[in-house]
Each structure stands twice: as structure tokens, then as C-alpha cells.
PDB file of C-alpha atoms in Angstrom:
ATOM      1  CA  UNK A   1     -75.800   3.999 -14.501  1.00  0.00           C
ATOM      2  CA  UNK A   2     -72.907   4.355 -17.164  1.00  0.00           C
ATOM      3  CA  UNK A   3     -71.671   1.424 -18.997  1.00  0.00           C
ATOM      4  CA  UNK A   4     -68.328   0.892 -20.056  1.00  0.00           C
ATOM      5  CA  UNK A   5     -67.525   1.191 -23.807  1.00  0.00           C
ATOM      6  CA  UNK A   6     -65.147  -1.578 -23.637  1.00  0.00           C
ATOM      7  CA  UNK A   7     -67.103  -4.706 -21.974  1.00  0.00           C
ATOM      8  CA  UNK A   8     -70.604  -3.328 -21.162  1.00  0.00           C
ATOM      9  CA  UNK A   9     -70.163  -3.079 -16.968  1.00  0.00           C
ATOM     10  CA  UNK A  10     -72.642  -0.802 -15.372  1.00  0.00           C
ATOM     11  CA  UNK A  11     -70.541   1.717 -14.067  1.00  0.00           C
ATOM     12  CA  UNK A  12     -71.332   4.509 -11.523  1.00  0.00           C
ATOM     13  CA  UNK A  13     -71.617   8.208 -13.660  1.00  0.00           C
ATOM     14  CA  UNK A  14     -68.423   9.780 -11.793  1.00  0.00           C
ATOM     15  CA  UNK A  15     -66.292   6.770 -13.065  1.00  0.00           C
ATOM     16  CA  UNK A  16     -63.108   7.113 -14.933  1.00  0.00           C
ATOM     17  CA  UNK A  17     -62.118   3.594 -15.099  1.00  0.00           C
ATOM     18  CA  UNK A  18     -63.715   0.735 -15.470  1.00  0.00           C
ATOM     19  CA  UNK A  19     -63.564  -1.314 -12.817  1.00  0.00           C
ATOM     20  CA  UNK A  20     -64.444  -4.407 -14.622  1.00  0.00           C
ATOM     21  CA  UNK A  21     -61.327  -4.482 -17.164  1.00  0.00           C
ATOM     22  CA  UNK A  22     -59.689  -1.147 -15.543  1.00  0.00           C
ATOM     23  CA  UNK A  23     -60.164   0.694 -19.521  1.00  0.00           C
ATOM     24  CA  UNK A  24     -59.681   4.136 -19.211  1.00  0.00           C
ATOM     25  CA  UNK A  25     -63.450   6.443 -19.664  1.00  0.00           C
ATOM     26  CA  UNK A  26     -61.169   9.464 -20.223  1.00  0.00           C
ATOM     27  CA  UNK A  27     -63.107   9.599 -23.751  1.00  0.00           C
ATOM     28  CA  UNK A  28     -66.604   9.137 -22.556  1.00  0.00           C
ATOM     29  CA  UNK A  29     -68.977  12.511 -21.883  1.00  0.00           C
ATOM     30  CA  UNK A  30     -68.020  14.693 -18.595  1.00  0.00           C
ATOM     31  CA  UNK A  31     -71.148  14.532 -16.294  1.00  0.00           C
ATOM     32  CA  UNK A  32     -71.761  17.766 -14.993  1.00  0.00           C
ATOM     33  CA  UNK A  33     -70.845  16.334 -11.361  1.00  0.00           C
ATOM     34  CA  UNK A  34     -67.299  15.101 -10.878  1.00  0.00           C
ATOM     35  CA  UNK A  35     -66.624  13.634  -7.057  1.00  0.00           C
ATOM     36  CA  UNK A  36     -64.227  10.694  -7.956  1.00  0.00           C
ATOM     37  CA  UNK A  37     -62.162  10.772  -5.013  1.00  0.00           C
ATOM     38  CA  UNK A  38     -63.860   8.318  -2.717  1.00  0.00           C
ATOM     39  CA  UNK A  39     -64.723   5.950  -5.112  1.00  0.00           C
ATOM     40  CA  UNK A  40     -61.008   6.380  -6.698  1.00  0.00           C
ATOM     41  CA  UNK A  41     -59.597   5.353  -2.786  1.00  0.00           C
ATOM     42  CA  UNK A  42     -61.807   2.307  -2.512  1.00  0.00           C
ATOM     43  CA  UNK A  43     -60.733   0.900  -5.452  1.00  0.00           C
ATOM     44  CA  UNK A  44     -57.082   0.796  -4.922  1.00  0.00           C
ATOM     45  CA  UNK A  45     -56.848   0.011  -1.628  1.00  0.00           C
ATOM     46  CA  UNK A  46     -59.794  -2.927  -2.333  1.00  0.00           C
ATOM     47  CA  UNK A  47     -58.192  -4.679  -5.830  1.00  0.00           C
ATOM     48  CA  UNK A  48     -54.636  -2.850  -6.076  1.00  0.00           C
ATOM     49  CA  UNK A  49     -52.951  -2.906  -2.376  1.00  0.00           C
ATOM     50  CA  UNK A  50     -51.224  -0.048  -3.260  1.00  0.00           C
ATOM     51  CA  UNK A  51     -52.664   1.818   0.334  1.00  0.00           C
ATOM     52  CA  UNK A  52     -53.219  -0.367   3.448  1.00  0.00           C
ATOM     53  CA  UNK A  53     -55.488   0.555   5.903  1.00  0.00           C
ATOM     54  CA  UNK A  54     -53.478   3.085   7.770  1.00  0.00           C
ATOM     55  CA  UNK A  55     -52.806   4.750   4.781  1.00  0.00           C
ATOM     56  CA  UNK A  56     -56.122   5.006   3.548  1.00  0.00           C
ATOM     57  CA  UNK A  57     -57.022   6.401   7.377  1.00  0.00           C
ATOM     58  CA  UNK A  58     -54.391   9.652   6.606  1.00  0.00           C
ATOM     59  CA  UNK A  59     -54.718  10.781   2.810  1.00  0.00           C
ATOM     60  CA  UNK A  60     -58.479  10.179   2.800  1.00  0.00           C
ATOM     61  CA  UNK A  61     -59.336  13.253   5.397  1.00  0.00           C
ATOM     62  CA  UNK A  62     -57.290  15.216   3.717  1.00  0.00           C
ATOM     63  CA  UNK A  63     -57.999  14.156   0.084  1.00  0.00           C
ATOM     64  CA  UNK A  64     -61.006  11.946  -0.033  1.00  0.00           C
ATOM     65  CA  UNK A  65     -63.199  14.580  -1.402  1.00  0.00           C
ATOM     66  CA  UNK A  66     -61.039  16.189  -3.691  1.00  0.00           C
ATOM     67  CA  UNK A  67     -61.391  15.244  -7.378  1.00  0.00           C
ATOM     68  CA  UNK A  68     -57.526  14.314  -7.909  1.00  0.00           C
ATOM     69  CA  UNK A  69     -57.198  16.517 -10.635  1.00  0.00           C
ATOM     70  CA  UNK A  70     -57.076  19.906  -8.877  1.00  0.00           C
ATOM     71  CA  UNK A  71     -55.042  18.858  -6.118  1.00  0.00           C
ATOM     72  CA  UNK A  72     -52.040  21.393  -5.827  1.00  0.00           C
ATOM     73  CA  UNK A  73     -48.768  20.930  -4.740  1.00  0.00           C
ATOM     74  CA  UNK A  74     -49.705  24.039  -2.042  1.00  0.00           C
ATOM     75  CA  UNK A  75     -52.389  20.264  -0.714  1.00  0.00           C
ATOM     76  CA  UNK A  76     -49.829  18.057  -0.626  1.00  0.00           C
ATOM     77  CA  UNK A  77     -47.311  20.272   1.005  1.00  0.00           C
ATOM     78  CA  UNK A  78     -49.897  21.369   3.494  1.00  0.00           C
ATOM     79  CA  UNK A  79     -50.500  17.526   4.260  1.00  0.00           C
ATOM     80  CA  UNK A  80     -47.098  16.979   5.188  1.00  0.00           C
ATOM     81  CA  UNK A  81     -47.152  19.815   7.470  1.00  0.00           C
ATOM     82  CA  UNK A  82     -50.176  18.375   9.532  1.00  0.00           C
ATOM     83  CA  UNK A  83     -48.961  15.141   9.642  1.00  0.00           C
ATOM     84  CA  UNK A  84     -45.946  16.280  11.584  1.00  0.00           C
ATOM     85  CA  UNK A  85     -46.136  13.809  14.192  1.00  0.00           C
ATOM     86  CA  UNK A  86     -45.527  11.157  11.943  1.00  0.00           C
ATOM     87  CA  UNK A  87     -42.175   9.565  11.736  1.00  0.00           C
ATOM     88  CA  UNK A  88     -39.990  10.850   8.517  1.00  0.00           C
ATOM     89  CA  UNK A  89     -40.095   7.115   7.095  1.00  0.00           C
ATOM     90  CA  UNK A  90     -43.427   6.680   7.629  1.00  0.00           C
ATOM     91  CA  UNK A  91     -44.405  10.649   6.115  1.00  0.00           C
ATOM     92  CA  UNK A  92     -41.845   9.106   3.242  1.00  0.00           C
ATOM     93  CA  UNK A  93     -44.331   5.852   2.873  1.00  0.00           C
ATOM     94  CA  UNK A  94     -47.581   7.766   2.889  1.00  0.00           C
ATOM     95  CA  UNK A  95     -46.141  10.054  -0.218  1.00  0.00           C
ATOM     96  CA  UNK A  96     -45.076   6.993  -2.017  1.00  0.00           C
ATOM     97  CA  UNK A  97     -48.795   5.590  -1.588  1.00  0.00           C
ATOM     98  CA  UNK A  98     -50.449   9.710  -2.768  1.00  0.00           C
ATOM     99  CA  UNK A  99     -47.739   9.015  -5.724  1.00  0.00           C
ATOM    100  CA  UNK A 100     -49.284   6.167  -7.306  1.00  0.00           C
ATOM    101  CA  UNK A 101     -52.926   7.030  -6.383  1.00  0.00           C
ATOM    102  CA  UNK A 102     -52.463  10.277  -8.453  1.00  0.00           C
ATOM    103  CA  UNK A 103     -50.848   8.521 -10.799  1.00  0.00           C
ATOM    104  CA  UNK A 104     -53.358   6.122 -11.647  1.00  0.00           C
ATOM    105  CA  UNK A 105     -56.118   8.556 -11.605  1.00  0.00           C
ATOM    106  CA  UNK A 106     -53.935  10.065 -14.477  1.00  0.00           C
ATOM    107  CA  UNK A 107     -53.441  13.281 -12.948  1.00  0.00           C
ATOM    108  CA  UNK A 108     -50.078  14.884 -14.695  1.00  0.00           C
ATOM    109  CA  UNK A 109     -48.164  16.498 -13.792  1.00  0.00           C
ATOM    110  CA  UNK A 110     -48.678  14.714 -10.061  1.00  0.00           C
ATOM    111  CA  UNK A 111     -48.408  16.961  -7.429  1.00  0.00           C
ATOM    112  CA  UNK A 112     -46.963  14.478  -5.221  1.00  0.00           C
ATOM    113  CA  UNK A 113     -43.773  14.075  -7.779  1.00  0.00           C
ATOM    114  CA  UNK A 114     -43.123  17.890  -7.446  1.00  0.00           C
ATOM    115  CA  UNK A 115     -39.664  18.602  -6.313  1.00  0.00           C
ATOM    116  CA  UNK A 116     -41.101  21.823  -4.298  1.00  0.00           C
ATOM    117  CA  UNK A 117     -43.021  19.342  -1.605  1.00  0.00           C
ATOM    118  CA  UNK A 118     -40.564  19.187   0.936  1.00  0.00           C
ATOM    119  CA  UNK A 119     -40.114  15.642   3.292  1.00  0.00           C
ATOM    120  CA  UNK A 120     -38.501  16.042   6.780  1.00  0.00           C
ATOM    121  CA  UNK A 121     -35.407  14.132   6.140  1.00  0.00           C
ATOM    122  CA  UNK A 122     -34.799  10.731   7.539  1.00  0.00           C
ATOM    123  CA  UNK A 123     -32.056  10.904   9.946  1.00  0.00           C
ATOM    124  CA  UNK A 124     -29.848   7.515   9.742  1.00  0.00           C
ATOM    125  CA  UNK A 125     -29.303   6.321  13.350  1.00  0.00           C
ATOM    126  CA  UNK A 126     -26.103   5.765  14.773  1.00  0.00           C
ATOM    127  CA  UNK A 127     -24.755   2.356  14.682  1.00  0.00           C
ATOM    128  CA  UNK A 128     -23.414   1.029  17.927  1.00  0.00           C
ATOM    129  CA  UNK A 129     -21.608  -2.236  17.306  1.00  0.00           C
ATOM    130  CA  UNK A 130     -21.398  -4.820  20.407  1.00  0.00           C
ATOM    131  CA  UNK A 131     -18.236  -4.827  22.457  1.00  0.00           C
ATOM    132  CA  UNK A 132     -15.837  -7.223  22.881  1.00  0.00           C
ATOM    133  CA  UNK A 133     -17.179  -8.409  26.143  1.00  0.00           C
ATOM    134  CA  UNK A 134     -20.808  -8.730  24.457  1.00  0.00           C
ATOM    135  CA  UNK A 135     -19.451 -10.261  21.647  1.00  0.00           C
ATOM    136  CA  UNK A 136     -17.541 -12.951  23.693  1.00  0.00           C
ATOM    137  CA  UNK A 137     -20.918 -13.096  25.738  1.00  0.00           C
ATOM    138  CA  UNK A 138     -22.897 -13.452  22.513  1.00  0.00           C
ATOM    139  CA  UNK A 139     -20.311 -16.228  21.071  1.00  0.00           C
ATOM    140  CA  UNK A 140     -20.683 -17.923  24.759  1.00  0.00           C
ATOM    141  CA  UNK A 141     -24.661 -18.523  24.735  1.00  0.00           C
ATOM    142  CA  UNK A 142     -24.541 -19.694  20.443  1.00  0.00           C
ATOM    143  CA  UNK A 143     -24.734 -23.409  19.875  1.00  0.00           C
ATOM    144  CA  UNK A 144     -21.004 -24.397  19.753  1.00  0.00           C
ATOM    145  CA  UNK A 145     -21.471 -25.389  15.743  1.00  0.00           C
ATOM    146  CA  UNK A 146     -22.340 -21.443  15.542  1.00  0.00           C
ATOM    147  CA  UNK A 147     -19.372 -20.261  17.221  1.00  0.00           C
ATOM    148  CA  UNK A 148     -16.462 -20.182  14.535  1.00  0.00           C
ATOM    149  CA  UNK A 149     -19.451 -18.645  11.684  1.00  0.00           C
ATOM    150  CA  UNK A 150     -20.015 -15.733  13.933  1.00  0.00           C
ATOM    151  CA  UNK A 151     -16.249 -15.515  15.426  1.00  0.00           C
ATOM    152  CA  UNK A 152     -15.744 -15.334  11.306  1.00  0.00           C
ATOM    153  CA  UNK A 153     -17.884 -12.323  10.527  1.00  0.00           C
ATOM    154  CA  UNK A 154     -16.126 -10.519  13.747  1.00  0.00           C
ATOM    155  CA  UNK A 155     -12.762 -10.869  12.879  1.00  0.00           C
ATOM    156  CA  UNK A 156     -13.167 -10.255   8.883  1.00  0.00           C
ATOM    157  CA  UNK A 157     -15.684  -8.035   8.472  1.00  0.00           C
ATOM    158  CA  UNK A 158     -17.349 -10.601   5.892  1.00  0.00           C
ATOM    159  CA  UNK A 159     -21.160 -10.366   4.995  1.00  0.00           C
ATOM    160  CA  UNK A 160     -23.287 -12.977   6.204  1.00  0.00           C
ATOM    161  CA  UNK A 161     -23.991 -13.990   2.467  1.00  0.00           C
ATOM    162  CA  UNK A 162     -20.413 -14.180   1.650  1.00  0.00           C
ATOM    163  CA  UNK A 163     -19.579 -16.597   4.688  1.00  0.00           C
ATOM    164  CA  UNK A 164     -22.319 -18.570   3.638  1.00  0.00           C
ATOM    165  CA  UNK A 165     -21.529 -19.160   0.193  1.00  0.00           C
ATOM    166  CA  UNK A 166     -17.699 -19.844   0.938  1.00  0.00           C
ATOM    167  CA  UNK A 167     -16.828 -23.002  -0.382  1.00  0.00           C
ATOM    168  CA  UNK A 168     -13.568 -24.763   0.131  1.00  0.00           C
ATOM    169  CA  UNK A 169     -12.289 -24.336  -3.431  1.00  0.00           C
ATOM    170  CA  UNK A 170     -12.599 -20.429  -1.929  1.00  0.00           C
ATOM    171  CA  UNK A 171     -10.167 -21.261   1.417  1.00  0.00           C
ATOM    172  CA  UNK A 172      -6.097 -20.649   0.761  1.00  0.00           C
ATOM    173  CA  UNK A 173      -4.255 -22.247   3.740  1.00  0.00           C
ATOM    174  CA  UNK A 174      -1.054 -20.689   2.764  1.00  0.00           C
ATOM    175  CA  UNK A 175      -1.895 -17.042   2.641  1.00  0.00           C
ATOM    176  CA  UNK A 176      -4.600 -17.574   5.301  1.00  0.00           C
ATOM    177  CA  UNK A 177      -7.399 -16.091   3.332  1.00  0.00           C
ATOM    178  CA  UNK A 178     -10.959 -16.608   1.290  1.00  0.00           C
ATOM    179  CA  UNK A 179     -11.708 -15.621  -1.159  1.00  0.00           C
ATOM    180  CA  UNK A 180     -15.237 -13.541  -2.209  1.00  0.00           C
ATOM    181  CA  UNK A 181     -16.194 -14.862  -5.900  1.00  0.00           C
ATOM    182  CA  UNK A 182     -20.147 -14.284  -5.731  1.00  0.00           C
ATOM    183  CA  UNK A 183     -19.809 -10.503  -4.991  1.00  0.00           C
ATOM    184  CA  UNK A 184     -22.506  -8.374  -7.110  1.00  0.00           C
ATOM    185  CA  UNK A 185     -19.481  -6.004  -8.166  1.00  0.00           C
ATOM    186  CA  UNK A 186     -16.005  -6.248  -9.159  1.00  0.00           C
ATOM    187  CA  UNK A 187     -15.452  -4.310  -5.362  1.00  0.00           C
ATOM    188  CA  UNK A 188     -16.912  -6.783  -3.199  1.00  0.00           C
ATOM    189  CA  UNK A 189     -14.834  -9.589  -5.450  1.00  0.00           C
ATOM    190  CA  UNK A 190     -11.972  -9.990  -3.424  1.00  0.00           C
ATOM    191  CA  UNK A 191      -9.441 -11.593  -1.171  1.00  0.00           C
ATOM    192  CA  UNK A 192     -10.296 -11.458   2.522  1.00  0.00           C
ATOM    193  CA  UNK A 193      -7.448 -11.826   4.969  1.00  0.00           C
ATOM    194  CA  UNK A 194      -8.411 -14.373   8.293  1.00  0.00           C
ATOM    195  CA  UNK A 195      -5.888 -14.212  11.305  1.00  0.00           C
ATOM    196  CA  UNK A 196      -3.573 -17.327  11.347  1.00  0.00           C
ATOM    197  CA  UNK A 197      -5.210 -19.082  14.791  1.00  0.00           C
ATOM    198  CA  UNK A 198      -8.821 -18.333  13.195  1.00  0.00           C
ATOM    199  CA  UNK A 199      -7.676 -20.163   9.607  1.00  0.00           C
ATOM    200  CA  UNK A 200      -6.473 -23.145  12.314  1.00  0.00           C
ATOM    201  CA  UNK A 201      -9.663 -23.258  14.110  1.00  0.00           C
ATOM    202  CA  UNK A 202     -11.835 -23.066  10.410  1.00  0.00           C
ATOM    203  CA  UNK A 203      -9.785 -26.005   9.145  1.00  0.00           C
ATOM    204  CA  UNK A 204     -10.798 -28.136  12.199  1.00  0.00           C
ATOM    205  CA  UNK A 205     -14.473 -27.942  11.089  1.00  0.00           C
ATOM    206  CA  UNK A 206     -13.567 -30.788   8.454  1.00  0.00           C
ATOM    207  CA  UNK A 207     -11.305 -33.080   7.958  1.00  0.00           C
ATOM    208  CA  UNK A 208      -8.921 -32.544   4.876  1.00  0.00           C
ATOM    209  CA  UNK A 209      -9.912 -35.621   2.614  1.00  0.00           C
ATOM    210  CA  UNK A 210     -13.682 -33.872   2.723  1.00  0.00           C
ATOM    211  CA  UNK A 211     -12.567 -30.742   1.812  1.00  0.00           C
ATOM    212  CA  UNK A 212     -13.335 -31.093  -1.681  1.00  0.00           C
ATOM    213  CA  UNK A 213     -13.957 -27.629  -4.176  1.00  0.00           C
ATOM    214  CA  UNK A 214     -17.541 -27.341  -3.807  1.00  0.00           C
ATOM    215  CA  UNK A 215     -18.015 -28.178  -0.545  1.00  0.00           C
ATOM    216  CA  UNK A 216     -19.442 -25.180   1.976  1.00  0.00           C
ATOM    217  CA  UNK A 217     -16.911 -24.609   4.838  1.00  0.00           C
ATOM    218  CA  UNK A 218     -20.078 -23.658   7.129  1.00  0.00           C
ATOM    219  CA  UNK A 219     -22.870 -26.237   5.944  1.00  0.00           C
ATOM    220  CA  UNK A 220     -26.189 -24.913   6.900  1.00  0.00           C
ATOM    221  CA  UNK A 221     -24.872 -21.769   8.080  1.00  0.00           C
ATOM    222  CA  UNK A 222     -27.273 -18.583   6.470  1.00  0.00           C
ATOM    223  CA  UNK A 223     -28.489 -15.442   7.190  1.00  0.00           C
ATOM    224  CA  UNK A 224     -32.062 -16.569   8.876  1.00  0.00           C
ATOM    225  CA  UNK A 225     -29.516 -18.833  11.187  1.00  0.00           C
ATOM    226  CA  UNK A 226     -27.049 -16.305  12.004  1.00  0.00           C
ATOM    227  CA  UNK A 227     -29.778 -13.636  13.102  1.00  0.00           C
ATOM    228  CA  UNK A 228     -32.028 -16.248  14.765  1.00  0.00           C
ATOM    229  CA  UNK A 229     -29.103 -17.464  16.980  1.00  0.00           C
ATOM    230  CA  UNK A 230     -27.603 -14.000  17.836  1.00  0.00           C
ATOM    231  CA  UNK A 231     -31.407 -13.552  19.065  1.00  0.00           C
ATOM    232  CA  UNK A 232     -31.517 -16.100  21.608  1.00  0.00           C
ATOM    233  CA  UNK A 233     -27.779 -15.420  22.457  1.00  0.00           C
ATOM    234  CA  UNK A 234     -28.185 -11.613  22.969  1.00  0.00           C
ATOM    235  CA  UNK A 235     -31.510 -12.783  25.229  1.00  0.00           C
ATOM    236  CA  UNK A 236     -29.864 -15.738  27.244  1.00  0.00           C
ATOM    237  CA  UNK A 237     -27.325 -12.942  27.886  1.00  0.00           C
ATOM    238  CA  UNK A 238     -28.988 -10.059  28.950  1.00  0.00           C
ATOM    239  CA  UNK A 239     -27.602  -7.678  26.180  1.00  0.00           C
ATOM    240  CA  UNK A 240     -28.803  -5.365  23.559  1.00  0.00           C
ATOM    241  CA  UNK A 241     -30.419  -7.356  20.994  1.00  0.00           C
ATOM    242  CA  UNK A 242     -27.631  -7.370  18.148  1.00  0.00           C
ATOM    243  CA  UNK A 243     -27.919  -8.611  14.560  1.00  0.00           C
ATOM    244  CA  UNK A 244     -25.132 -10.248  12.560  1.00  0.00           C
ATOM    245  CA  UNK A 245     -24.414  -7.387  10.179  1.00  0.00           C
ATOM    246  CA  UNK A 246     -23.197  -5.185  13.497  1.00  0.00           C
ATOM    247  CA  UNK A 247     -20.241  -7.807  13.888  1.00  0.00           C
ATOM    248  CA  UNK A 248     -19.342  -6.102  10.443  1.00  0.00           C
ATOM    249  CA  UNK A 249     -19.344  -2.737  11.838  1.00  0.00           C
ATOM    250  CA  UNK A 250     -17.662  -4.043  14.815  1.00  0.00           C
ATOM    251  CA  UNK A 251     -14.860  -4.832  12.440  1.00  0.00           C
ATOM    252  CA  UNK A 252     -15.178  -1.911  10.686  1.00  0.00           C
ATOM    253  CA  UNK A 253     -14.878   0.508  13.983  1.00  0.00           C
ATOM    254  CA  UNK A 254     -11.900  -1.592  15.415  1.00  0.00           C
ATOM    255  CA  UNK A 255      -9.710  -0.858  12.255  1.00  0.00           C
ATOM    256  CA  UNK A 256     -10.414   2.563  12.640  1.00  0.00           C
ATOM    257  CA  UNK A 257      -9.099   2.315  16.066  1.00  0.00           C
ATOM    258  CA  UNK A 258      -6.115   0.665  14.855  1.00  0.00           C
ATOM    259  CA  UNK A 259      -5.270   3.290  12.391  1.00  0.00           C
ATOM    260  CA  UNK A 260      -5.738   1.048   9.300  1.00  0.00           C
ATOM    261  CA  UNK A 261      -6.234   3.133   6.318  1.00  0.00           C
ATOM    262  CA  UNK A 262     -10.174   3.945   4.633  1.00  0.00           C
ATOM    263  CA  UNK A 263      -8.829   2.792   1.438  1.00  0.00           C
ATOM    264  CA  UNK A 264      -7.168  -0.275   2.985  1.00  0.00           C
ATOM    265  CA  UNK A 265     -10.351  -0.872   5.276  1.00  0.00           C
ATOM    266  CA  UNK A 266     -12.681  -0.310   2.041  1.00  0.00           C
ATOM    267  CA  UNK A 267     -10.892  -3.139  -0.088  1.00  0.00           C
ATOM    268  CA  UNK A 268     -11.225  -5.804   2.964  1.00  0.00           C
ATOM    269  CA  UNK A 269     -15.172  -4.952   3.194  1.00  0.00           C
ATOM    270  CA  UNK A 270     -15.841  -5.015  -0.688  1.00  0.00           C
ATOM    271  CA  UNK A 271     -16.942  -1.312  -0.446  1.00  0.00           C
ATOM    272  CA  UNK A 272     -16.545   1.644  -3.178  1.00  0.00           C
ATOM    273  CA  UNK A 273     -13.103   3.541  -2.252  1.00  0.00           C
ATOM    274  CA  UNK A 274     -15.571   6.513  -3.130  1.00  0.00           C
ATOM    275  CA  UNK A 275     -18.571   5.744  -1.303  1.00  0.00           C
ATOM    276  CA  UNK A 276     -16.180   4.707   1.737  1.00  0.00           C
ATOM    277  CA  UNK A 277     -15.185   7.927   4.263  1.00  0.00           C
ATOM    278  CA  UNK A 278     -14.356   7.903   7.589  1.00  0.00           C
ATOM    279  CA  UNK A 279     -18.537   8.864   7.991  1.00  0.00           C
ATOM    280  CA  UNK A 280     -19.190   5.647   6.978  1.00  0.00           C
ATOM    281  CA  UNK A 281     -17.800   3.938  10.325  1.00  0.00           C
ATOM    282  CA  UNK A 282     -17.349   6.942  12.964  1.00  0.00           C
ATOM    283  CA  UNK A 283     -18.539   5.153  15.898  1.00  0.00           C
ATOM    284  CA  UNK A 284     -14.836   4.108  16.823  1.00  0.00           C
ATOM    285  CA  UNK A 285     -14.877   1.360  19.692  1.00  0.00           C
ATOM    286  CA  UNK A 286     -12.623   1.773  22.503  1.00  0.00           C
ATOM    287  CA  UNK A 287     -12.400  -1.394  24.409  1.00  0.00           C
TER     288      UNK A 287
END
């Protein structure tokens, strides 16, 4: 048995870290057999977390006897090829874990960093928004203190975070509008226009002599309650299971139908003018 140089652990003769205080044994004499692989995999997945169990279960046939140092970018690329069946995501999440494996066996350059390996490309899925009769199904089966939050996010296209965080100080009567202050850029800072009856119904939540600055115009009202009660809704109702962010592509899609503007839509939803195309919300509703 080796010992380390830096506390004195026994260490196995293929080792190149200690795995007592994780010094590097790049400086210690080569033995004239190097098979660090398995004992490299064990380790991380053991002490680091870096792999789970699945993970371990794919790279380790592949890779488990290799020393990590002359694996090629021809390996990896050849892994990715036989592991096909795999979903992209998951293909993308099996590379991340080779990625930091490599690089804490200090291989460099790491193969699995080479632009030339080549990941099937994850294919964003079409987002289909809930009609008007589900939404008016999902609003039906939500606990009536529920009802204006979610009727909220449909007919302004607001964030569930931003709805939560509206205080009253944020609500103008006059112009029928809130406004966004807590926005992580100067985009999704802005004025948010709410239809005239909707402003009526949102002012009936609390009477006006409560209404003071810092008070939340939907107490208790978050993202955890918004998803959990469209949950139950969309189940008491017998529709798709729908989460709260779809009421903002609901939103979304119906301006498009309407003919409103990208640039115009883009300003009500906080989003880039640049990053914002007609791609961003093609499924158009027709109802």
C-alpha cells in the first residue's frame, strides 16, 4: 500500500488522489500498472454525488476500465451513439456527469468538452395552452379565494411571482393597471394593463381603508398554491393536467389571435423585444 505524502493514508498503488484529504499524487512515482477507472467511479459517486446510480450503470460499461487519460473523443462520441435510445435530455445529463468525472481525474483537454462530440438535440415541445372552456372549468373547481389570482394570470399574462408580490402601493385604480417593480430586468419592470371589470372584481378582495402600500392584494397567494390548486382543479375536472405558467401562454396565444403587435405583446409580458418572435407563441388559440 501507498501512503499519501500529505497526511500519511494508506492508499491503494493505482491512486491519484488521496481519498483521505482529496491531495493530488500527480507527483508521486508512476507504478508500472495504471487501472484507475473503477476506483476513480466509486469515489465520486460514493463522497461527491456528482453520478447517481443510473449514471454510474451507463458510463461505467463503457468507461469503467479505461484509465481516463486515454479516453478519445472518437469514446465518447461512440458512447453517445450506443446510447441512442436514451432521451436527448437525459444523453445531455449523462455528458454533464462524464464532464466532471474527467475533469476531476485531471484529464485535459477533456474529451467530453470537445466541440466535435455531437448531442442529438433536444427538441422543445409544443406548448398547448388550456382553452377557454378548460380554463372556465379549471376557475370553476378552484377554491373561490383562488378564483380572481388565477382569472389574473389569464387575462394579463402576469408571472405567478409577479402576482404574488403585487402589493397595493403597486395597484392604479385610475389607469386600471399594476405595476411590476421586482422584475430581475429593466424589461420585465413595467406597467401591466388589467381589463376595467377585472380591476372592479380585484378591488372587492379588500376593503379600501386596508388597502394600505405594503399590503399584498392576494395574501397567501404563491407559486406552490397556484400549481397545487390548478392540480386538483384540472383532476376534479377531467382535463389535461395544466400548470399556472400555461395561463401565460394562453394570454400570449390569444393576442396573437387578436392581431396585437410582438413588440406590443413583448412589453405587456416583460420579455426582450429581441428574444420575442412570433416563434415564441405560435400555437395561436382559436376558440
Amino acid at each position: 500500500m501507498a501512503a499519501c505524502s500529505s497526511c500519511g493514508a494508506s492508499l491503494p498503488p493505482t491512486a491519484r488522489f488521496c481519498s483521505s484529504c482529496g491531495a493530488s499524487l500527480a507527483d508521486e512515482a508512476p507504478s508500472e500498472e495504471r487501472k484507475v477507472a473503477t476506483v476513480l467511479f466509486a469515489d465520486l459517486v460514493g463522497s461527491t454525488e456528482l453520478a447517481g446510480e443510473q449514471d454510474a450503470e451507463r458510463l461505467l460499461p463503457a468507461f469503467g476500465e479505461h484509465d481516463p487519460a486515454t479516453i478519445t473523443v472518437a469514446d465518447v462520441q461512440e458512447w453517445v451513439g450506443a446510447n441512442a435510445d436514451l432521451k436527448p435530455a437525459s444523453l445531455s445529463r449523462y455528458m454533464a456527469t462524464l464532464r466532471l468525472i474527467l475533469d476531476f481525474a485531471g484529464v485535459e483537454p477533456n474529451p467530453a468538452r470537445d466541440v466535435r462530440v455531437k448531442l442529438p438535440r433536444i427538441e422543445t415541445a409544443i406548448v398547448e395552452p388550456p382553452s377557454a372552456e378548460q380554463v372556465a372549468a379549471i376557475i370553476e373547481h378552484v377554491p373561490a379565494r383562488w378564483r380572481r389570482s388565477l382569472r389574473v394570470l389569464e387575462q394579463t399574462g402576469m408571472r405567478v411571482g409577479e402576482l404574488a408580490q403585487l402589493e397595493w402601493r403597486d395597484v392604479d385604480v385610475a389607469e386600471s393597471r399594476f405595476r411590476i417593480r421586482h422584475g430581475k430586468t429593466a424589461t420585465a419592470r413595467r406597467w401591466v394593463g388589467v381589463p376595467a371589470w377585472l380591476m372592479v372584481e380585484v378591488q372587492e378582495t379588500c376593503p379600501p381603508d386596508d388597502r394600505t402600500g405594503e399590503r399584498r392584494v392576494f395574501q397567501g397567494f404563491s407559486a406552490d398554491v397556484a400549481k397545487n390548486v390548478m392540480a386538483r382543479a384540472c383532476k376534479a375536472a377531467g382535463i389535461p393536467h395544466f400548470h399556472p405558467h400555461d395561463l401565460r401562454h394562453r394570454y400570449a396565444s390569444v393576442k396573437i389571435a387578436e392581431g396585437v403587435p410582438v413588440t406590443t405583446l413583448a412589453a405587456q409580458l416583460g420579455h426582450s423585444k429581441k428574444s420575442m418572435t412570433l416563434d415564441t407563441y405560435s400555437h395561436v388559440l382559436v376558440d
